[in-house]
PDB file of C-alpha atoms in Angstrom:
ATOM      1  CA  MET A   1     126.176 101.591  73.843  1.00  0.00           C
ATOM      2  CA  ALA A   2     129.163 103.897  73.456  1.00  0.00           C
ATOM      3  CA  LYS A   3     131.206 104.505  76.562  1.00  0.00           C
ATOM      4  CA  SER A   4     131.566 107.968  78.025  1.00  0.00           C
ATOM      5  CA  ARG A   5     134.088 109.548  80.330  1.00  0.00           C
ATOM      6  CA  PHE A   6     131.458 109.595  83.052  1.00  0.00           C
ATOM      7  CA  GLU A   7     131.187 105.822  83.392  1.00  0.00           C
ATOM      8  CA  TYR A   8     133.884 105.728  86.045  1.00  0.00           C
ATOM      9  CA  VAL A   9     131.135 106.471  88.605  1.00  0.00           C
ATOM     10  CA  LYS A  10     129.986 102.846  88.304  1.00  0.00           C
ATOM     11  CA  GLN A  11     133.074 101.885  90.280  1.00  0.00           C
ATOM     12  CA  PHE A  12     131.378 103.267  93.388  1.00  0.00           C
ATOM     13  CA  GLU A  13     128.521 100.759  93.143  1.00  0.00           C
ATOM     14  CA  ARG A  14     128.798  97.733  95.406  1.00  0.00           C
ATOM     15  CA  GLU A  15     126.549  94.684  95.555  1.00  0.00           C
ATOM     16  CA  ASN A  16     125.982  92.409  98.519  1.00  0.00           C
ATOM     17  CA  TYR A  17     125.258  88.883  97.300  1.00  0.00           C
ATOM     18  CA  LEU A  18     123.537  86.817  99.979  1.00  0.00           C
ATOM     19  CA  LEU A  19     125.051  83.452 100.891  1.00  0.00           C
ATOM     20  CA  PRO A  20     124.052  80.528  98.638  1.00  0.00           C
ATOM     21  CA  ASP A  21     122.390  77.312  99.782  1.00  0.00           C
ATOM     22  CA  SER A  22     120.600  79.026 102.661  1.00  0.00           C
ATOM     23  CA  TRP A  23     117.143  80.387 103.330  1.00  0.00           C
ATOM     24  CA  ILE A  24     116.564  84.092 102.836  1.00  0.00           C
ATOM     25  CA  VAL A  25     113.947  85.767 105.002  1.00  0.00           C
ATOM     26  CA  ILE A  26     112.695  89.162 103.856  1.00  0.00           C
ATOM     27  CA  ARG A  27     110.876  90.968 106.660  1.00  0.00           C
ATOM     28  CA  VAL A  28     108.610  93.812 105.568  1.00  0.00           C
ATOM     29  CA  ASP A  29     107.680  96.369 108.251  1.00  0.00           C
ATOM     30  CA  GLY A  30     105.268  99.263 108.239  1.00  0.00           C
ATOM     31  CA  ARG A  31     107.019 102.611 108.477  1.00  0.00           C
ATOM     32  CA  GLY A  32     105.464 105.016 110.976  1.00  0.00           C
ATOM     33  CA  PHE A  33     102.423 102.775 111.350  1.00  0.00           C
ATOM     34  CA  HIS A  34     101.569 104.030 114.825  1.00  0.00           C
ATOM     35  CA  ARG A  35     100.753 107.427 113.299  1.00  0.00           C
ATOM     36  CA  PHE A  36      99.184 105.789 110.250  1.00  0.00           C
ATOM     37  CA  SER A  37      96.843 103.589 112.310  1.00  0.00           C
ATOM     38  CA  SER A  38      95.899 106.490 114.571  1.00  0.00           C
ATOM     39  CA  HIS A  39      95.062 108.724 111.622  1.00  0.00           C
ATOM     40  CA  TYR A  40      92.742 106.109 110.101  1.00  0.00           C
ATOM     41  CA  ASP A  41      91.335 105.218 113.512  1.00  0.00           C
ATOM     42  CA  PHE A  42      92.187 101.518 113.598  1.00  0.00           C
ATOM     43  CA  ARG A  43      90.160  99.584 116.144  1.00  0.00           C
ATOM     44  CA  LYS A  44      91.943  98.557 119.331  1.00  0.00           C
ATOM     45  CA  PRO A  45      93.414  96.133 120.239  1.00  0.00           C
ATOM     46  CA  ASN A  46      93.023  94.531 116.785  1.00  0.00           C
ATOM     47  CA  ASP A  47      91.457  95.828 113.595  1.00  0.00           C
ATOM     48  CA  GLU A  48      90.427  92.829 111.515  1.00  0.00           C
ATOM     49  CA  ARG A  49      90.042  94.994 108.409  1.00  0.00           C
ATOM     50  CA  ALA A  50      93.642  96.183 108.613  1.00  0.00           C
ATOM     51  CA  LEU A  51      94.907  92.649 109.194  1.00  0.00           C
ATOM     52  CA  ARG A  52      92.975  91.453 106.148  1.00  0.00           C
ATOM     53  CA  VAL A  53      94.676  94.102 104.001  1.00  0.00           C
ATOM     54  CA  MET A  54      98.063  92.914 105.286  1.00  0.00           C
ATOM     55  CA  ASN A  55      97.211  89.244 104.653  1.00  0.00           C
ATOM     56  CA  GLN A  56      95.860  89.888 101.174  1.00  0.00           C
ATOM     57  CA  ALA A  57      98.880  92.001 100.233  1.00  0.00           C
ATOM     58  CA  ALA A  58     101.225  89.265 101.474  1.00  0.00           C
ATOM     59  CA  GLY A  59      99.286  86.648  99.519  1.00  0.00           C
ATOM     60  CA  ALA A  60      99.559  88.765  96.382  1.00  0.00           C
ATOM     61  CA  VAL A  61     103.326  89.052  96.877  1.00  0.00           C
ATOM     62  CA  MET A  62     103.586  85.263  97.220  1.00  0.00           C
ATOM     63  CA  ARG A  63     101.617  84.689  94.048  1.00  0.00           C
ATOM     64  CA  SER A  64     103.802  87.112  92.113  1.00  0.00           C
ATOM     65  CA  ILE A  65     107.148  85.693  93.329  1.00  0.00           C
ATOM     66  CA  PRO A  66     107.267  81.882  92.956  1.00  0.00           C
ATOM     67  CA  ASP A  67     110.415  81.527  95.084  1.00  0.00           C
ATOM     68  CA  VAL A  68     108.480  82.513  98.234  1.00  0.00           C
ATOM     69  CA  MET A  69     107.539  79.269  99.967  1.00  0.00           C
ATOM     70  CA  MET A  70     105.963  80.651 103.127  1.00  0.00           C
ATOM     71  CA  ALA A  71     105.144  83.902 104.894  1.00  0.00           C
ATOM     72  CA  TYR A  72     104.200  84.840 108.443  1.00  0.00           C
ATOM     73  CA  GLY A  73     102.713  88.098 109.654  1.00  0.00           C
ATOM     74  CA  ASP A  74     101.018  89.964 112.442  1.00  0.00           C
ATOM     75  CA  SER A  75     100.299  93.629 113.104  1.00  0.00           C
ATOM     76  CA  ASP A  76     102.209  95.674 110.470  1.00  0.00           C
ATOM     77  CA  GLU A  77     104.944  93.191 109.560  1.00  0.00           C
ATOM     78  CA  TYR A  78     105.339  90.168 107.284  1.00  0.00           C
ATOM     79  CA  SER A  79     108.237  87.740 106.868  1.00  0.00           C
ATOM     80  CA  PHE A  80     108.737  85.951 103.543  1.00  0.00           C
ATOM     81  CA  VAL A  81     110.905  82.836 103.116  1.00  0.00           C
ATOM     82  CA  LEU A  82     112.788  82.348  99.867  1.00  0.00           C
ATOM     83  CA  ARG A  83     113.810  78.741  99.242  1.00  0.00           C
ATOM     84  CA  LYS A  84     117.407  77.640  99.716  1.00  0.00           C
ATOM     85  CA  ASN A  85     118.283  77.443  96.020  1.00  0.00           C
ATOM     86  CA  CYS A  86     116.578  80.707  95.082  1.00  0.00           C
ATOM     87  CA  THR A  87     118.489  82.680  92.434  1.00  0.00           C
ATOM     88  CA  LEU A  88     116.116  85.630  92.186  1.00  0.00           C
ATOM     89  CA  PHE A  89     118.140  88.760  91.267  1.00  0.00           C
ATOM     90  CA  GLU A  90     121.244  86.575  91.711  1.00  0.00           C
ATOM     91  CA  ARG A  91     120.531  86.890  95.470  1.00  0.00           C
ATOM     92  CA  ARG A  92     121.459  90.581  95.432  1.00  0.00           C
ATOM     93  CA  GLU A  93     120.327  92.036  98.736  1.00  0.00           C
ATOM     94  CA  SER A  94     119.516  95.541  97.493  1.00  0.00           C
ATOM     95  CA  LYS A  95     117.280  94.236  94.704  1.00  0.00           C
ATOM     96  CA  LEU A  96     115.473  91.810  96.990  1.00  0.00           C
ATOM     97  CA  VAL A  97     114.683  94.235  99.798  1.00  0.00           C
ATOM     98  CA  SER A  98     113.633  97.054  97.456  1.00  0.00           C
ATOM     99  CA  THR A  99     111.421  94.734  95.385  1.00  0.00           C
ATOM    100  CA  PHE A 100     109.622  93.279  98.393  1.00  0.00           C
ATOM    101  CA  ALA A 101     109.078  96.656 100.050  1.00  0.00           C
ATOM    102  CA  SER A 102     107.757  98.319  96.909  1.00  0.00           C
ATOM    103  CA  THR A 103     105.641  95.362  95.788  1.00  0.00           C
ATOM    104  CA  PHE A 104     104.076  94.947  99.213  1.00  0.00           C
ATOM    105  CA  THR A 105     103.328  98.673  99.439  1.00  0.00           C
ATOM    106  CA  ALA A 106     101.723  98.699  95.987  1.00  0.00           C
ATOM    107  CA  TYR A 107      99.434  95.763  96.791  1.00  0.00           C
ATOM    108  CA  TYR A 108      98.549  97.211 100.204  1.00  0.00           C
ATOM    109  CA  MET A 109      97.423 100.485  98.639  1.00  0.00           C
ATOM    110  CA  GLN A 110      95.434  98.732  95.920  1.00  0.00           C
ATOM    111  CA  LEU A 111      93.676  96.425  98.400  1.00  0.00           C
ATOM    112  CA  TRP A 112      92.932  99.118 100.977  1.00  0.00           C
ATOM    113  CA  PRO A 113      89.626 100.427  99.468  1.00  0.00           C
ATOM    114  CA  ALA A 114      87.919  97.015  99.705  1.00  0.00           C
ATOM    115  CA  GLU A 115      88.342  96.954 103.490  1.00  0.00           C
ATOM    116  CA  PHE A 116      88.131 100.713 104.143  1.00  0.00           C
ATOM    117  CA  PRO A 117      85.615 101.949 101.551  1.00  0.00           C
ATOM    118  CA  ASP A 118      84.716 105.045 103.587  1.00  0.00           C
ATOM    119  CA  GLN A 119      88.315 106.015 104.380  1.00  0.00           C
ATOM    120  CA  PRO A 120      90.222 106.707 101.155  1.00  0.00           C
ATOM    121  CA  LEU A 121      93.971 107.043 101.517  1.00  0.00           C
ATOM    122  CA  GLU A 122      95.204 110.623 101.716  1.00  0.00           C
ATOM    123  CA  MET A 123      98.356 111.908 100.068  1.00  0.00           C
ATOM    124  CA  ALA A 124      99.658 113.177 103.403  1.00  0.00           C
ATOM    125  CA  HIS A 125      99.042 109.827 105.093  1.00  0.00           C
ATOM    126  CA  LEU A 126     100.067 107.053 102.709  1.00  0.00           C
ATOM    127  CA  PRO A 127     101.267 103.622 103.880  1.00  0.00           C
ATOM    128  CA  THR A 128     104.932 102.825 103.303  1.00  0.00           C
ATOM    129  CA  PHE A 129     106.966  99.752 104.161  1.00  0.00           C
ATOM    130  CA  ASP A 130     110.660  99.051 104.503  1.00  0.00           C
ATOM    131  CA  SER A 131     112.321  95.645 104.461  1.00  0.00           C
ATOM    132  CA  ARG A 132     115.468  93.791 105.460  1.00  0.00           C
ATOM    133  CA  ALA A 133     117.024  90.493 104.401  1.00  0.00           C
ATOM    134  CA  VAL A 134     118.489  87.932 106.794  1.00  0.00           C
ATOM    135  CA  VAL A 135     120.115  84.631 105.818  1.00  0.00           C
ATOM    136  CA  TYR A 136     119.465  81.483 107.867  1.00  0.00           C
ATOM    137  CA  PRO A 137     121.821  78.573 107.105  1.00  0.00           C
ATOM    138  CA  SER A 138     120.169  75.797 109.158  1.00  0.00           C
ATOM    139  CA  VAL A 139     116.744  74.315 109.747  1.00  0.00           C
ATOM    140  CA  ARG A 140     117.034  75.138 113.439  1.00  0.00           C
ATOM    141  CA  SER A 141     117.862  78.801 112.903  1.00  0.00           C
ATOM    142  CA  LEU A 142     115.041  79.203 110.378  1.00  0.00           C
ATOM    143  CA  ARG A 143     112.491  77.567 112.659  1.00  0.00           C
ATOM    144  CA  ASP A 144     113.725  79.542 115.652  1.00  0.00           C
ATOM    145  CA  TYR A 145     113.212  82.747 113.680  1.00  0.00           C
ATOM    146  CA  PHE A 146     109.546  81.962 113.144  1.00  0.00           C
ATOM    147  CA  SER A 147     109.166  80.747 116.722  1.00  0.00           C
ATOM    148  CA  TRP A 148     110.502  84.125 117.826  1.00  0.00           C
ATOM    149  CA  ARG A 149     108.051  86.043 115.653  1.00  0.00           C
ATOM    150  CA  GLN A 150     105.039  83.979 116.785  1.00  0.00           C
ATOM    151  CA  ALA A 151     106.034  84.181 120.456  1.00  0.00           C
ATOM    152  CA  ASP A 152     106.360  87.943 120.008  1.00  0.00           C
ATOM    153  CA  CYS A 153     102.874  88.044 118.471  1.00  0.00           C
ATOM    154  CA  HIS A 154     101.409  86.181 121.465  1.00  0.00           C
ATOM    155  CA  ILE A 155     103.151  88.371 124.059  1.00  0.00           C
ATOM    156  CA  ASN A 156     102.152  91.619 122.338  1.00  0.00           C
ATOM    157  CA  ASN A 157      98.557  90.559 121.716  1.00  0.00           C
ATOM    158  CA  LEU A 158      97.980  89.398 125.287  1.00  0.00           C
ATOM    159  CA  TYR A 159      99.347  92.693 126.591  1.00  0.00           C
ATOM    160  CA  ASN A 160      97.362  94.813 124.109  1.00  0.00           C
ATOM    161  CA  THR A 161      94.141  92.871 124.729  1.00  0.00           C
ATOM    162  CA  THR A 162      94.455  93.372 128.486  1.00  0.00           C
ATOM    163  CA  PHE A 163      95.572  96.998 128.151  1.00  0.00           C
ATOM    164  CA  TRP A 164      92.708  98.065 125.889  1.00  0.00           C
ATOM    165  CA  THR A 165      90.140  96.098 127.883  1.00  0.00           C
ATOM    166  CA  LEU A 166      91.191  98.052 130.975  1.00  0.00           C
ATOM    167  CA  VAL A 167      90.805 101.299 129.029  1.00  0.00           C
ATOM    168  CA  GLN A 168      87.632 100.542 127.046  1.00  0.00           C
ATOM    169  CA  GLN A 169      85.708  98.490 129.610  1.00  0.00           C
ATOM    170  CA  GLY A 170      87.464  99.300 132.855  1.00  0.00           C
ATOM    171  CA  GLY A 171      87.486 103.070 132.548  1.00  0.00           C
ATOM    172  CA  ARG A 172      91.235 103.424 133.055  1.00  0.00           C
ATOM    173  CA  THR A 173      93.285 106.061 131.360  1.00  0.00           C
ATOM    174  CA  THR A 174      96.086 104.753 129.167  1.00  0.00           C
ATOM    175  CA  GLN A 175      98.594 105.753 131.859  1.00  0.00           C
ATOM    176  CA  GLN A 176      96.617 103.962 134.579  1.00  0.00           C
ATOM    177  CA  ALA A 177      96.346 100.826 132.452  1.00  0.00           C
ATOM    178  CA  GLU A 178     100.070 100.882 131.781  1.00  0.00           C
ATOM    179  CA  GLU A 179     100.840 101.228 135.471  1.00  0.00           C
ATOM    180  CA  GLU A 180      98.436  98.407 136.382  1.00  0.00           C
ATOM    181  CA  LEU A 181     100.109  96.042 133.933  1.00  0.00           C
ATOM    182  CA  CYS A 182     103.637  97.000 134.930  1.00  0.00           C
ATOM    183  CA  LYS A 183     105.571  93.920 136.134  1.00  0.00           C
ATOM    184  CA  THR A 184     102.674  91.530 135.427  1.00  0.00           C
ATOM    185  CA  VAL A 185     103.315  88.147 133.805  1.00  0.00           C
ATOM    186  CA  SER A 186     101.104  86.247 131.368  1.00  0.00           C
ATOM    187  CA  SER A 187      99.098  84.480 134.073  1.00  0.00           C
ATOM    188  CA  ASP A 188      98.324  87.838 135.714  1.00  0.00           C
ATOM    189  CA  LYS A 189      96.930  89.216 132.462  1.00  0.00           C
ATOM    190  CA  HIS A 190      94.771  86.118 131.947  1.00  0.00           C
ATOM    191  CA  GLU A 191      93.434  86.579 135.482  1.00  0.00           C
ATOM    192  CA  ILE A 192      92.674  90.283 134.980  1.00  0.00           C
ATOM    193  CA  LEU A 193      90.735  89.559 131.798  1.00  0.00           C
ATOM    194  CA  PHE A 194      88.745  86.671 133.296  1.00  0.00           C
ATOM    195  CA  SER A 195      88.101  87.828 136.860  1.00  0.00           C
ATOM    196  CA  LYS A 196      87.361  91.486 136.089  1.00  0.00           C
ATOM    197  CA  PHE A 197      85.776  91.309 132.649  1.00  0.00           C
ATOM    198  CA  GLY A 198      84.684  87.690 132.137  1.00  0.00           C
ATOM    199  CA  ILE A 199      86.972  87.330 129.115  1.00  0.00           C
ATOM    200  CA  ASN A 200      88.647  83.987 128.474  1.00  0.00           C
ATOM    201  CA  TYR A 201      91.695  84.945 126.421  1.00  0.00           C
ATOM    202  CA  ASN A 202      91.883  81.414 124.996  1.00  0.00           C
ATOM    203  CA  ASN A 203      88.622  82.131 123.152  1.00  0.00           C
ATOM    204  CA  GLU A 204      90.027  85.163 121.316  1.00  0.00           C
ATOM    205  CA  PRO A 205      90.351  84.748 117.501  1.00  0.00           C
ATOM    206  CA  GLU A 206      93.288  82.574 116.505  1.00  0.00           C
ATOM    207  CA  MET A 207      94.475  85.168 113.986  1.00  0.00           C
ATOM    208  CA  TYR A 208      95.038  87.635 116.807  1.00  0.00           C
ATOM    209  CA  LYS A 209      96.786  85.149 119.111  1.00  0.00           C
ATOM    210  CA  LYS A 210      98.896  83.262 116.579  1.00  0.00           C
ATOM    211  CA  GLY A 211      99.279  85.648 113.666  1.00  0.00           C
ATOM    212  CA  THR A 212      98.762  84.547 110.059  1.00  0.00           C
ATOM    213  CA  THR A 213     100.797  81.934 108.218  1.00  0.00           C
ATOM    214  CA  LEU A 214     100.638  81.797 104.428  1.00  0.00           C
ATOM    215  CA  VAL A 215     102.012  78.630 102.891  1.00  0.00           C
ATOM    216  CA  ARG A 216     102.408  77.565  99.302  1.00  0.00           C
ATOM    217  CA  GLU A 217     100.907  74.088  98.951  1.00  0.00           C
ATOM    218  CA  TYR A 218     101.862  72.007  95.897  1.00  0.00           C
ATOM    219  CA  LEU A 219      99.081  69.790  94.605  1.00  0.00           C
ATOM    220  CA  ASP A 220      99.958  66.356  93.183  1.00  0.00           C
ATOM    221  CA  VAL A 221     103.699  67.144  93.284  1.00  0.00           C
ATOM    222  CA  ASP A 222     106.251  65.141  95.261  1.00  0.00           C
ATOM    223  CA  PRO A 223     107.742  67.327  98.073  1.00  0.00           C
ATOM    224  CA  GLU A 224     111.314  66.291  97.257  1.00  0.00           C
ATOM    225  CA  THR A 225     110.789  67.283  93.626  1.00  0.00           C
ATOM    226  CA  VAL A 226     109.642  70.782  94.609  1.00  0.00           C
ATOM    227  CA  ALA A 227     113.041  71.577  96.124  1.00  0.00           C
ATOM    228  CA  THR A 228     114.823  70.864  92.823  1.00  0.00           C
ATOM    229  CA  LEU A 229     112.621  72.950  90.526  1.00  0.00           C
ATOM    230  CA  SER A 230     113.707  76.233  88.979  1.00  0.00           C
ATOM    231  CA  SER A 231     111.748  79.461  89.363  1.00  0.00           C
ATOM    232  CA  ARG A 232     110.424  79.021  85.813  1.00  0.00           C
ATOM    233  CA  GLN A 233     109.221  75.494  86.581  1.00  0.00           C
ATOM    234  CA  LEU A 234     107.518  76.697  89.753  1.00  0.00           C
ATOM    235  CA  GLU A 235     105.788  79.384  87.719  1.00  0.00           C
ATOM    236  CA  ARG A 236     104.550  76.729  85.274  1.00  0.00           C
ATOM    237  CA  LEU A 237     103.031  74.802  88.174  1.00  0.00           C
ATOM    238  CA  ARG A 238     101.247  77.949  89.290  1.00  0.00           C
ATOM    239  CA  LYS A 239      99.803  78.516  85.822  1.00  0.00           C
ATOM    240  CA  LYS A 240      98.603  74.897  85.755  1.00  0.00           C
ATOM    241  CA  ASN A 241      96.759  75.467  89.040  1.00  0.00           C
ATOM    242  CA  LYS A 242      99.074  73.050  90.820  1.00  0.00           C
ATOM    243  CA  VAL A 243      99.831  75.587  93.537  1.00  0.00           C
ATOM    244  CA  GLU A 244      97.609  76.984  96.269  1.00  0.00           C
ATOM    245  CA  VAL A 245      98.458  79.722  98.774  1.00  0.00           C
ATOM    246  CA  ARG A 246      96.674  78.835 101.995  1.00  0.00           C
ATOM    247  CA  GLU A 247      95.994  81.182 104.914  1.00  0.00           C
ATOM    248  CA  LEU A 248      96.371  79.505 108.311  1.00  0.00           C
ATOM    249  CA  TYR A 249      96.187  80.566 111.960  1.00  0.00           C
ATOM    250  CA  VAL A 250      98.186  77.781 113.526  1.00  0.00           C
ATOM    251  CA  ASP A 251     101.069  77.010 115.859  1.00  0.00           C
ATOM    252  CA  ILE A 252     104.377  77.132 113.976  1.00  0.00           C
ATOM    253  CA  ILE A 253     106.569  76.702 117.041  1.00  0.00           C
ATOM    254  CA  GLY A 254     105.830  72.984 117.425  1.00  0.00           C
ATOM    255  CA  ASP A 255     106.784  70.235 114.987  1.00  0.00           C
ATOM    256  CA  ALA A 256     103.406  69.406 113.427  1.00  0.00           C
ATOM    257  CA  PHE A 257     103.246  72.314 110.954  1.00  0.00           C
ATOM    258  CA  TRP A 258     106.746  71.604 109.632  1.00  0.00           C
ATOM    259  CA  ASN A 259     106.403  67.814 109.563  1.00  0.00           C
ATOM    260  CA  GLU A 260     103.308  68.131 107.379  1.00  0.00           C
ATOM    261  CA  ARG A 261     105.204  70.335 104.892  1.00  0.00           C
ATOM    262  CA  PRO A 262     108.679  68.871 104.425  1.00  0.00           C
ATOM    263  CA  TRP A 263     109.360  70.889 101.236  1.00  0.00           C
ATOM    264  CA  LEU A 264     109.675  74.064 103.345  1.00  0.00           C
ATOM    265  CA  LEU A 265     112.880  72.768 104.915  1.00  0.00           C
ATOM    266  CA  MET A 266     114.508  71.196 101.847  1.00  0.00           C
TER     267      MET A 266
END
């Protein structure tokens, strides 16, 4: 293509290339989802339909991007792990975050009607997601990131479960429920649920308490080999049905999950 005198503007473009030989985590977050969930009247404290849309959208993203080894989500956020030797978009941050945000949003909108058939999306109230990229150079920092997200899920869900039980079954206003829970610790919330409402929090659905973990399982492939494969080779495995994206509701803070899947940390 012939050059023009206007091409000097390209000098203003700057790329941020993420560090090599380290895990990239792309966290996708719902934008303005408090208003969005209120408009579509999501059930409190958890709307299983909405969580299924999130999980299915995340699974679709994983299947479309072979470099994603694992994802974890709860509420309106999802974190995707790109393997250490990922070269997708040459590890350009702007391309990665824009691709994940737009791809996740597209799948979310397409999957919405199956779970909300009587509530079509309105132009004035469409779901949108933003994303950020963070690099984790060590196994410990990567695992601590996911421990943080799952601990956050547990803390928020216990609070929300107790809060909305006080409102829906206890007749409190939202302000009264907030005041009653002020300065309480986890054991206090368990006691409120059990003694006042006969609810054993431990029996709540695991998806609500632990969030959802999506993991790419490789069938009949040596774990150490997986870490050395290129994106094209991973895609070939997918086409040969050698890859399965599994949806789990499990503890990812302890060692068991990671010990059973050594390829995640290679």
